[in-house]
PDB file of C-alpha atoms in Angstrom:
ATOM      1  CA  UNK E 219     171.997  90.443  89.000  1.00 60.00           C
ATOM      2  CA  UNK E 220     169.191  91.865  86.846  1.00 77.00           C
ATOM      3  CA  UNK E 221     169.891  95.392  85.630  1.00 87.00           C
ATOM      4  CA  UNK E 222     166.494  96.736  86.681  1.00 90.00           C
ATOM      5  CA  UNK E 223     167.193  95.775  90.313  1.00 92.00           C
ATOM      6  CA  UNK E 224     170.539  97.570  90.212  1.00 93.00           C
ATOM      7  CA  UNK E 225     168.894 100.612  88.612  1.00 95.00           C
ATOM      8  CA  UNK E 226     166.246 100.769  91.364  1.00 94.00           C
ATOM      9  CA  UNK E 227     168.980 100.624  94.004  1.00 96.00           C
ATOM     10  CA  UNK E 228     171.006 103.309  92.206  1.00 96.00           C
ATOM     11  CA  UNK E 229     167.910 105.511  91.923  1.00 96.00           C
ATOM     12  CA  UNK E 230     167.564 105.392  95.717  1.00 96.00           C
ATOM     13  CA  UNK E 231     171.233 106.312  96.176  1.00 97.00           C
ATOM     14  CA  UNK E 232     170.978 109.138  93.628  1.00 97.00           C
ATOM     15  CA  UNK E 233     168.037 110.591  95.559  1.00 97.00           C
ATOM     16  CA  UNK E 234     170.186 110.621  98.722  1.00 97.00           C
ATOM     17  CA  UNK E 235     173.038 112.231  96.769  1.00 97.00           C
ATOM     18  CA  UNK E 236     170.798 114.987  95.395  1.00 97.00           C
ATOM     19  CA  UNK E 237     169.360 115.671  98.856  1.00 97.00           C
ATOM     20  CA  UNK E 238     172.828 115.956 100.433  1.00 97.00           C
ATOM     21  CA  UNK E 239     174.099 118.254  97.671  1.00 97.00           C
ATOM     22  CA  UNK E 240     170.984 120.448  97.715  1.00 97.00           C
ATOM     23  CA  UNK E 241     171.320 120.887 101.479  1.00 97.00           C
ATOM     24  CA  UNK E 242     174.993 121.725 101.044  1.00 96.00           C
ATOM     25  CA  UNK E 243     174.238 124.349  98.388  1.00 95.00           C
ATOM     26  CA  UNK E 244     171.832 125.993 100.811  1.00 96.00           C
ATOM     27  CA  UNK E 245     174.533 126.010 103.501  1.00 96.00           C
ATOM     28  CA  UNK E 246     177.012 127.498 101.044  1.00 95.00           C
ATOM     29  CA  UNK E 247     174.666 130.239  99.780  1.00 95.00           C
ATOM     30  CA  UNK E 248     175.877 132.938 102.251  1.00 93.00           C
ATOM     31  CA  UNK E 249     179.515 132.261 101.298  1.00 93.00           C
ATOM     32  CA  UNK E 250     178.798 132.398  97.566  1.00 91.00           C
ATOM     33  CA  UNK E 251     177.075 135.749  98.141  1.00 94.00           C
ATOM     34  CA  UNK E 252     180.515 137.015  99.206  1.00 94.00           C
ATOM     35  CA  UNK E 253     182.281 137.948  95.940  1.00 95.00           C
ATOM     36  CA  UNK E 254     185.727 137.412  97.432  1.00 94.00           C
ATOM     37  CA  UNK E 255     184.903 133.765  98.217  1.00 94.00           C
ATOM     38  CA  UNK E 256     183.344 133.235  94.784  1.00 93.00           C
ATOM     39  CA  UNK E 257     186.521 134.613  93.164  1.00 94.00           C
ATOM     40  CA  UNK E 258     188.653 132.354  95.387  1.00 94.00           C
ATOM     41  CA  UNK E 259     186.751 129.258  94.244  1.00 92.00           C
ATOM     42  CA  UNK E 260     187.016 130.294  90.584  1.00 94.00           C
ATOM     43  CA  UNK E 261     190.808 130.672  90.906  1.00 94.00           C
ATOM     44  CA  UNK E 262     191.028 127.252  92.612  1.00 95.00           C
ATOM     45  CA  UNK E 263     188.872 125.527  89.960  1.00 95.00           C
ATOM     46  CA  UNK E 264     190.834 127.120  87.111  1.00 95.00           C
ATOM     47  CA  UNK E 265     194.181 126.129  88.632  1.00 95.00           C
ATOM     48  CA  UNK E 266     192.952 122.580  89.302  1.00 94.00           C
ATOM     49  CA  UNK E 267     192.012 122.175  85.613  1.00 95.00           C
ATOM     50  CA  UNK E 268     195.325 123.653  84.467  1.00 94.00           C
ATOM     51  CA  UNK E 269     197.273 121.276  86.736  1.00 93.00           C
ATOM     52  CA  UNK E 270     195.320 118.285  85.438  1.00 93.00           C
ATOM     53  CA  UNK E 271     196.135 119.290  81.850  1.00 94.00           C
ATOM     54  CA  UNK E 272     199.829 119.714  82.708  1.00 93.00           C
ATOM     55  CA  UNK E 273     199.947 116.249  84.265  1.00 93.00           C
ATOM     56  CA  UNK E 274     198.423 114.768  81.110  1.00 93.00           C
ATOM     57  CA  UNK E 275     201.092 116.503  79.017  1.00 93.00           C
ATOM     58  CA  UNK E 276     203.920 115.420  81.327  1.00 93.00           C
ATOM     59  CA  UNK E 277     204.519 118.944  82.580  1.00 93.00           C
ATOM     60  CA  UNK E 278     205.061 119.970  86.240  1.00 93.00           C
ATOM     61  CA  UNK E 279     201.794 121.133  87.860  1.00 92.00           C
ATOM     62  CA  UNK E 280     201.640 123.948  90.406  1.00 93.00           C
ATOM     63  CA  UNK E 281     200.454 121.769  93.289  1.00 93.00           C
ATOM     64  CA  UNK E 282     201.782 124.128  95.949  1.00 94.00           C
ATOM     65  CA  UNK E 283     199.547 126.990  94.821  1.00 94.00           C
ATOM     66  CA  UNK E 284     196.584 124.614  94.465  1.00 94.00           C
ATOM     67  CA  UNK E 285     197.010 123.365  98.026  1.00 95.00           C
ATOM     68  CA  UNK E 286     197.339 126.944  99.291  1.00 95.00           C
ATOM     69  CA  UNK E 287     194.021 127.942  97.669  1.00 95.00           C
ATOM     70  CA  UNK E 288     192.356 124.792  98.960  1.00 94.00           C
ATOM     71  CA  UNK E 289     193.427 125.613 102.525  1.00 95.00           C
ATOM     72  CA  UNK E 290     192.032 129.137 102.160  1.00 95.00           C
ATOM     73  CA  UNK E 291     188.671 127.753 100.993  1.00 95.00           C
ATOM     74  CA  UNK E 292     188.506 125.271 103.870  1.00 95.00           C
ATOM     75  CA  UNK E 293     189.403 127.993 106.362  1.00 96.00           C
ATOM     76  CA  UNK E 294     186.594 130.232 105.036  1.00 95.00           C
ATOM     77  CA  UNK E 295     184.123 127.335 105.339  1.00 94.00           C
ATOM     78  CA  UNK E 296     185.267 126.551 108.866  1.00 94.00           C
ATOM     79  CA  UNK E 297     184.878 130.156 110.002  1.00 94.00           C
ATOM     80  CA  UNK E 298     181.334 130.109 108.593  1.00 94.00           C
ATOM     81  CA  UNK E 299     180.608 126.796 110.396  1.00 95.00           C
ATOM     82  CA  UNK E 300     180.088 124.966 107.107  1.00 95.00           C
ATOM     83  CA  UNK E 301     181.372 121.368 106.643  1.00 94.00           C
ATOM     84  CA  UNK E 302     184.078 120.664 104.073  1.00 93.00           C
ATOM     85  CA  UNK E 303     181.736 118.677 101.801  1.00 94.00           C
ATOM     86  CA  UNK E 304     178.106 117.489 101.514  1.00 96.00           C
ATOM     87  CA  UNK E 305     176.864 115.074 104.172  1.00 97.00           C
ATOM     88  CA  UNK E 306     176.610 112.018 101.930  1.00 97.00           C
ATOM     89  CA  UNK E 307     174.991 108.919 103.446  1.00 97.00           C
ATOM     90  CA  UNK E 308     178.030 106.924 102.253  1.00 96.00           C
ATOM     91  CA  UNK E 309     181.368 108.590 102.887  1.00 95.00           C
ATOM     92  CA  UNK E 310     183.199 105.963 100.803  1.00 96.00           C
ATOM     93  CA  UNK E 311     181.571 106.456  97.379  1.00 97.00           C
ATOM     94  CA  UNK E 312     179.751 109.740  98.085  1.00 97.00           C
ATOM     95  CA  UNK E 313     176.441 108.065  97.164  1.00 97.00           C
ATOM     96  CA  UNK E 314     177.560 107.132  93.648  1.00 97.00           C
ATOM     97  CA  UNK E 315     177.363 103.401  94.374  1.00 97.00           C
ATOM     98  CA  UNK E 316     180.785 102.527  92.959  1.00 97.00           C
ATOM     99  CA  UNK E 317     184.420 102.689  94.063  1.00 96.00           C
ATOM    100  CA  UNK E 318     187.137 102.045  91.458  1.00 95.00           C
ATOM    101  CA  UNK E 319     184.591 100.385  89.197  1.00 94.00           C
ATOM    102  CA  UNK E 320     183.373  97.995  91.925  1.00 95.00           C
ATOM    103  CA  UNK E 321     180.027  98.048  93.729  1.00 95.00           C
ATOM    104  CA  UNK E 322     180.232  99.935  96.998  1.00 97.00           C
ATOM    105  CA  UNK E 323     178.895  98.383 100.195  1.00 96.00           C
ATOM    106  CA  UNK E 324     176.074 100.944 100.247  1.00 96.00           C
ATOM    107  CA  UNK E 325     174.855  99.923  96.772  1.00 96.00           C
ATOM    108  CA  UNK E 326     174.764  96.272  97.833  1.00 96.00           C
ATOM    109  CA  UNK E 327     172.699  97.294 100.867  1.00 96.00           C
ATOM    110  CA  UNK E 328     170.252  99.131  98.618  1.00 96.00           C
ATOM    111  CA  UNK E 329     170.052  96.105  96.286  1.00 96.00           C
ATOM    112  CA  UNK E 330     169.171  93.930  99.288  1.00 96.00           C
ATOM    113  CA  UNK E 331     166.391  96.360 100.202  1.00 94.00           C
ATOM    114  CA  UNK E 332     165.002  96.098  96.664  1.00 94.00           C
ATOM    115  CA  UNK E 333     165.168  92.296  96.816  1.00 93.00           C
ATOM    116  CA  UNK E 334     163.406  92.259 100.199  1.00 94.00           C
ATOM    117  CA  UNK E 335     160.655  94.689  99.167  1.00 92.00           C
ATOM    118  CA  UNK E 336     157.324  92.900  99.122  1.00 84.00           C
ATOM    119  CA  UNK E 337     158.821  89.658 100.399  1.00 90.00           C
ATOM    120  CA  UNK E 338     157.361  90.007 103.884  1.00 89.00           C
ATOM    121  CA  UNK E 339     160.875  90.193 105.327  1.00 93.00           C
ATOM    122  CA  UNK E 340     161.467  93.949 105.122  1.00 90.00           C
ATOM    123  CA  UNK E 341     161.459  94.134 108.934  1.00 92.00           C
ATOM    124  CA  UNK E 342     164.688  92.552 110.124  1.00 96.00           C
ATOM    125  CA  UNK E 343     166.093  91.961 113.604  1.00 96.00           C
ATOM    126  CA  UNK E 344     169.221  92.960 115.498  1.00 95.00           C
ATOM    127  CA  UNK E 345     171.586  90.371 116.983  1.00 96.00           C
ATOM    128  CA  UNK E 346     172.468  92.466 120.035  1.00 94.00           C
ATOM    129  CA  UNK E 347     168.853  92.839 121.151  1.00 92.00           C
ATOM    130  CA  UNK E 348     167.886  89.292 120.190  1.00 94.00           C
ATOM    131  CA  UNK E 349     170.731  87.584 122.041  1.00 93.00           C
ATOM    132  CA  UNK E 350     169.651  89.320 125.268  1.00 92.00           C
ATOM    133  CA  UNK E 351     166.125  87.905 124.988  1.00 90.00           C
ATOM    134  CA  UNK E 352     166.807  84.509 123.379  1.00 89.00           C
ATOM    135  CA  UNK E 353     167.407  82.637 126.645  1.00 91.00           C
ATOM    136  CA  UNK E 354     168.848  79.171 126.122  1.00 92.00           C
ATOM    137  CA  UNK E 355     169.088  79.860 122.367  1.00 93.00           C
ATOM    138  CA  UNK E 356     171.649  82.646 122.882  1.00 95.00           C
ATOM    139  CA  UNK E 357     174.661  80.408 122.005  1.00 95.00           C
ATOM    140  CA  UNK E 358     173.076  79.589 118.639  1.00 96.00           C
ATOM    141  CA  UNK E 359     172.411  83.254 117.893  1.00 96.00           C
ATOM    142  CA  UNK E 360     176.017  84.092 118.810  1.00 97.00           C
ATOM    143  CA  UNK E 361     177.339  81.250 116.651  1.00 97.00           C
ATOM    144  CA  UNK E 362     175.357  82.482 113.662  1.00 97.00           C
ATOM    145  CA  UNK E 363     176.552  86.059 114.210  1.00 97.00           C
ATOM    146  CA  UNK E 364     180.119  84.751 114.053  1.00 97.00           C
ATOM    147  CA  UNK E 365     179.274  82.884 110.854  1.00 98.00           C
ATOM    148  CA  UNK E 366     177.868  86.070 109.296  1.00 97.00           C
ATOM    149  CA  UNK E 367     181.227  87.738 109.909  1.00 97.00           C
ATOM    150  CA  UNK E 368     183.297  84.795 108.668  1.00 96.00           C
ATOM    151  CA  UNK E 369     184.698  83.740 105.286  1.00 95.00           C
ATOM    152  CA  UNK E 370     181.875  81.174 104.857  1.00 96.00           C
ATOM    153  CA  UNK E 371     184.131  78.132 104.625  1.00 94.00           C
ATOM    154  CA  UNK E 372     180.924  76.275 105.469  1.00 95.00           C
ATOM    155  CA  UNK E 373     178.446  77.863 103.106  1.00 96.00           C
ATOM    156  CA  UNK E 374     175.177  76.051 103.885  1.00 97.00           C
ATOM    157  CA  UNK E 375     173.320  76.573 107.169  1.00 98.00           C
ATOM    158  CA  UNK E 376     170.336  74.361 107.969  1.00 98.00           C
ATOM    159  CA  UNK E 377     168.239  75.538 110.932  1.00 97.00           C
ATOM    160  CA  UNK E 378     165.510  73.145 112.064  1.00 96.00           C
ATOM    161  CA  UNK E 379     163.050  73.112 114.926  1.00 95.00           C
ATOM    162  CA  UNK E 380     159.335  73.173 115.774  1.00 93.00           C
ATOM    163  CA  UNK E 381     157.002  76.040 114.932  1.00 92.00           C
ATOM    164  CA  UNK E 382     157.567  79.265 116.876  1.00 89.00           C
ATOM    165  CA  UNK E 383     160.908  78.321 118.440  1.00 93.00           C
ATOM    166  CA  UNK E 384     162.733  81.229 116.753  1.00 94.00           C
ATOM    167  CA  UNK E 385     164.023  79.993 113.379  1.00 96.00           C
ATOM    168  CA  UNK E 386     162.679  82.896 111.323  1.00 96.00           C
ATOM    169  CA  UNK E 387     163.738  85.383 114.001  1.00 96.00           C
ATOM    170  CA  UNK E 388     167.291  84.036 113.767  1.00 97.00           C
ATOM    171  CA  UNK E 389     167.071  84.251 109.968  1.00 97.00           C
ATOM    172  CA  UNK E 390     166.089  87.931 110.200  1.00 97.00           C
ATOM    173  CA  UNK E 391     169.055  88.622 112.510  1.00 97.00           C
ATOM    174  CA  UNK E 392     171.455  86.921 110.104  1.00 97.00           C
ATOM    175  CA  UNK E 393     170.069  88.778 107.092  1.00 97.00           C
ATOM    176  CA  UNK E 394     170.370  92.113 108.896  1.00 97.00           C
ATOM    177  CA  UNK E 395     173.972  91.419 109.914  1.00 97.00           C
ATOM    178  CA  UNK E 396     174.948  90.385 106.380  1.00 97.00           C
ATOM    179  CA  UNK E 397     173.305  93.438 104.814  1.00 96.00           C
ATOM    180  CA  UNK E 398     175.147  95.670 107.284  1.00 95.00           C
ATOM    181  CA  UNK E 399     178.337  93.920 106.111  1.00 95.00           C
ATOM    182  CA  UNK E 400     177.531  94.867 102.524  1.00 95.00           C
ATOM    183  CA  UNK E 401     176.278  91.508 101.253  1.00 96.00           C
ATOM    184  CA  UNK E 402     173.508  91.242  98.659  1.00 96.00           C
ATOM    185  CA  UNK E 403     170.827  89.224 100.451  1.00 97.00           C
ATOM    186  CA  UNK E 404     167.616  87.635  99.189  1.00 96.00           C
ATOM    187  CA  UNK E 405     165.020  85.971 101.440  1.00 97.00           C
ATOM    188  CA  UNK E 406     162.221  83.812 100.073  1.00 97.00           C
ATOM    189  CA  UNK E 407     159.659  81.492 101.622  1.00 96.00           C
ATOM    190  CA  UNK E 408     159.715  77.902 100.418  1.00 97.00           C
ATOM    191  CA  UNK E 409     156.180  78.427  99.109  1.00 96.00           C
ATOM    192  CA  UNK E 410     157.169  81.425  96.929  1.00 96.00           C
ATOM    193  CA  UNK E 411     160.310  79.617  95.770  1.00 96.00           C
ATOM    194  CA  UNK E 412     158.171  76.659  94.721  1.00 95.00           C
ATOM    195  CA  UNK E 413     155.830  78.939  92.775  1.00 95.00           C
ATOM    196  CA  UNK E 414     158.829  80.062  90.737  1.00 95.00           C
ATOM    197  CA  UNK E 415     159.830  76.432  90.268  1.00 95.00           C
ATOM    198  CA  UNK E 416     156.345  75.804  88.871  1.00 93.00           C
ATOM    199  CA  UNK E 417     156.651  78.729  86.441  1.00 93.00           C
ATOM    200  CA  UNK E 418     160.069  77.503  85.370  1.00 93.00           C
ATOM    201  CA  UNK E 419     158.545  74.074  84.687  1.00 90.00           C
ATOM    202  CA  UNK E 420     155.973  75.705  82.413  1.00 91.00           C
ATOM    203  CA  UNK E 421     158.169  78.201  80.569  1.00 92.00           C
ATOM    204  CA  UNK E 422     161.725  76.925  81.006  1.00 90.00           C
ATOM    205  CA  UNK E 423     162.643  80.611  81.452  1.00 89.00           C
ATOM    206  CA  UNK E 424     165.892  80.802  83.403  1.00 88.00           C
ATOM    207  CA  UNK E 425     164.775  84.129  84.885  1.00 88.00           C
ATOM    208  CA  UNK E 426     162.754  82.237  87.514  1.00 89.00           C
ATOM    209  CA  UNK E 427     165.873  80.474  88.816  1.00 92.00           C
ATOM    210  CA  UNK E 428     168.697  82.927  88.130  1.00 92.00           C
ATOM    211  CA  UNK E 429     167.571  85.338  90.848  1.00 92.00           C
ATOM    212  CA  UNK E 430     168.237  82.597  93.387  1.00 95.00           C
ATOM    213  CA  UNK E 431     171.679  81.887  91.964  1.00 94.00           C
ATOM    214  CA  UNK E 432     172.942  85.458  91.503  1.00 91.00           C
ATOM    215  CA  UNK E 433     172.525  86.923  95.018  1.00 94.00           C
ATOM    216  CA  UNK E 434     175.464  86.680  97.411  1.00 96.00           C
ATOM    217  CA  UNK E 435     173.432  85.102 100.228  1.00 97.00           C
ATOM    218  CA  UNK E 436     170.111  83.279  99.810  1.00 97.00           C
ATOM    219  CA  UNK E 437     167.703  82.489 102.660  1.00 98.00           C
ATOM    220  CA  UNK E 438     164.917  79.920 102.202  1.00 98.00           C
ATOM    221  CA  UNK E 439     162.385  80.033 105.022  1.00 97.00           C
ATOM    222  CA  UNK E 440     160.093  77.149 106.058  1.00 97.00           C
ATOM    223  CA  UNK E 441     161.311  74.441 103.700  1.00 97.00           C
ATOM    224  CA  UNK E 442     158.818  71.587 103.831  1.00 96.00           C
ATOM    225  CA  UNK E 443     155.644  73.712 103.933  1.00 95.00           C
ATOM    226  CA  UNK E 444     155.427  73.983 100.136  1.00 95.00           C
ATOM    227  CA  UNK E 445     153.439  71.602  97.924  1.00 93.00           C
ATOM    228  CA  UNK E 446     155.502  69.180  95.842  1.00 93.00           C
ATOM    229  CA  UNK E 447     155.088  69.509  92.088  1.00 91.00           C
ATOM    230  CA  UNK E 448     155.969  66.337  90.223  1.00 84.00           C
ATOM    231  CA  UNK E 449     159.220  66.501  88.211  1.00 85.00           C
ATOM    232  CA  UNK E 450     159.669  70.168  89.194  1.00 93.00           C
ATOM    233  CA  UNK E 451     160.155  70.798  92.936  1.00 94.00           C
ATOM    234  CA  UNK E 452     162.847  68.211  93.606  1.00 95.00           C
ATOM    235  CA  UNK E 453     164.842  68.917  90.452  1.00 95.00           C
ATOM    236  CA  UNK E 454     164.802  72.701  90.872  1.00 96.00           C
ATOM    237  CA  UNK E 455     165.500  72.561  94.605  1.00 96.00           C
ATOM    238  CA  UNK E 456     168.471  70.296  94.037  1.00 96.00           C
ATOM    239  CA  UNK E 457     169.703  72.632  91.281  1.00 96.00           C
ATOM    240  CA  UNK E 458     169.569  75.682  93.592  1.00 97.00           C
ATOM    241  CA  UNK E 459     171.251  73.908  96.514  1.00 97.00           C
ATOM    242  CA  UNK E 460     173.906  72.177  94.415  1.00 95.00           C
ATOM    243  CA  UNK E 461     174.780  75.195  92.261  1.00 96.00           C
ATOM    244  CA  UNK E 462     175.160  77.495  95.247  1.00 96.00           C
ATOM    245  CA  UNK E 463     177.347  74.958  97.048  1.00 94.00           C
ATOM    246  CA  UNK E 464     179.497  74.492  93.931  1.00 93.00           C
ATOM    247  CA  UNK E 465     179.872  78.265  93.527  1.00 94.00           C
ATOM    248  CA  UNK E 466     180.552  78.598  97.289  1.00 94.00           C
ATOM    249  CA  UNK E 467     177.637  81.034  97.661  1.00 96.00           C
ATOM    250  CA  UNK E 468     176.087  80.996 101.156  1.00 97.00           C
ATOM    251  CA  UNK E 469     172.642  79.438 101.545  1.00 98.00           C
ATOM    252  CA  UNK E 470     170.591  79.444 104.758  1.00 98.00           C
ATOM    253  CA  UNK E 471     167.543  77.156 105.090  1.00 98.00           C
ATOM    254  CA  UNK E 472     165.021  76.998 107.922  1.00 98.00           C
ATOM    255  CA  UNK E 473     162.603  74.099 108.306  1.00 97.00           C
ATOM    256  CA  UNK E 474     160.296  72.297 110.728  1.00 96.00           C
ATOM    257  CA  UNK E 475     161.725  69.052 109.331  1.00 95.00           C
ATOM    258  CA  UNK E 476     164.696  67.128 110.699  1.00 93.00           C
ATOM    259  CA  UNK E 477     167.069  65.088 108.534  1.00 92.00           C
ATOM    260  CA  UNK E 478     164.927  61.948 108.665  1.00 93.00           C
ATOM    261  CA  UNK E 479     161.911  63.983 107.531  1.00 94.00           C
ATOM    262  CA  UNK E 480     163.947  65.571 104.733  1.00 94.00           C
ATOM    263  CA  UNK E 481     164.917  62.193 103.276  1.00 94.00           C
ATOM    264  CA  UNK E 482     161.320  61.037 103.383  1.00 94.00           C
ATOM    265  CA  UNK E 483     159.858  64.215 101.838  1.00 94.00           C
ATOM    266  CA  UNK E 484     162.544  64.963  99.280  1.00 93.00           C
ATOM    267  CA  UNK E 485     165.298  62.486  98.396  1.00 90.00           C
ATOM    268  CA  UNK E 486     168.794  61.363  99.310  1.00 93.00           C
ATOM    269  CA  UNK E 487     170.473  63.758  96.850  1.00 94.00           C
ATOM    270  CA  UNK E 488     168.973  66.881  98.416  1.00 95.00           C
ATOM    271  CA  UNK E 489     169.411  65.686 101.990  1.00 96.00           C
ATOM    272  CA  UNK E 490     173.032  64.692 101.438  1.00 95.00           C
ATOM    273  CA  UNK E 491     173.858  68.141 100.048  1.00 95.00           C
ATOM    274  CA  UNK E 492     172.240  69.798 103.082  1.00 96.00           C
ATOM    275  CA  UNK E 493     173.834  67.439 105.614  1.00 93.00           C
ATOM    276  CA  UNK E 494     177.333  67.440 104.106  1.00 92.00           C
ATOM    277  CA  UNK E 495     179.542  68.033 107.161  1.00 89.00           C
ATOM    278  CA  UNK E 496     182.456  69.463 105.177  1.00 92.00           C
ATOM    279  CA  UNK E 497     180.487  72.428 103.879  1.00 94.00           C
ATOM    280  CA  UNK E 498     177.358  72.622 106.049  1.00 96.00           C
ATOM    281  CA  UNK E 499     176.343  73.582 109.582  1.00 97.00           C
ATOM    282  CA  UNK E 500     173.191  72.034 111.040  1.00 96.00           C
ATOM    283  CA  UNK E 501     171.421  73.659 113.988  1.00 96.00           C
ATOM    284  CA  UNK E 502     168.387  72.230 115.783  1.00 95.00           C
ATOM    285  CA  UNK E 503     166.524  74.773 117.882  1.00 94.00           C
ATOM    286  CA  UNK E 504     164.364  73.362 120.670  1.00 88.00           C
ATOM    287  CA  UNK E 505     161.956  75.014 123.061  1.00 72.00           C
ATOM    288  CA  UNK E 506     158.409  76.294 123.480  1.00 65.00           C
ATOM    289  CA  UNK E 507     156.479  78.284 120.900  1.00 60.00           C
ATOM    290  CA  UNK E 508     157.638  81.843 121.669  1.00 57.00           C
ATOM    291  CA  UNK E 509     154.769  83.415 119.751  1.00 52.00           C
ATOM    292  CA  UNK E 510     152.203  81.740 121.997  1.00 44.00           C
ATOM    293  CA  UNK E 511     154.200  82.825 125.085  1.00 51.00           C
ATOM    294  CA  UNK E 512     154.247  86.441 123.878  1.00 49.00           C
ATOM    295  CA  UNK E 513     150.489  86.385 123.255  1.00 44.00           C
ATOM    296  CA  UNK E 514     149.873  85.271 126.845  1.00 44.00           C
ATOM    297  CA  UNK E 515     151.896  88.157 128.311  1.00 46.00           C
TER     298      UNK E 515
END
């Protein structure tokens, strides 16, 4: 994952952290105006530091007195109707983005937002609402929700069907569910992906491909609508699909093409990787164009 993407995500979290702490300082202002409370906190902070130093030196800390002072502080806050700590957006990492040196779920969610910014997929969908309105497609939506909450033993999903049947809507539901689960998600149209393939063909800069190999879950929307660049599209597409399957990184593809069309447009190598029954799930959505139906209402 590129460092600048992580830094943008961290910047967003830090802004939330500052906001929560500033609000908390304002709540605490009346208590700090009370000298007896200020003195109580000073005694607690001093004792906490002394106990930490004793532990480092192998001496016995005065934990009993520390706990007693802590209870007094909490009691004073409670009587003043002030919460015990700032209202951080993430209670796990307190908006720092890391827990025990590992990325927190909230940081991964922010990274996904950065990756989605400007992609045209910032607006995602909710499975609960979509299943209620998906009619005969509801079983497919439910199946994909289960997959999003699985261990991804089958790590490639190929969703085909005619225009307007609901492929991209299902993709948006899946992306939303995965982001809520703390996965780093990237969505790209086949056209935009192919533009990066073209740039890679010109420059051989791995930057154009690495972003599709480093995210936890990659979605490619509308495969088959992109132009084919000689000696570039097929090789790069196979590289992305094969590398992600080898690394067991989930990949979701939507397309108007069926398997026969895929073989004709691309080649046997790409189609066989997509259709591999051991590691892939293929879904064919059928029905009327929902967008036209909605326009008529």
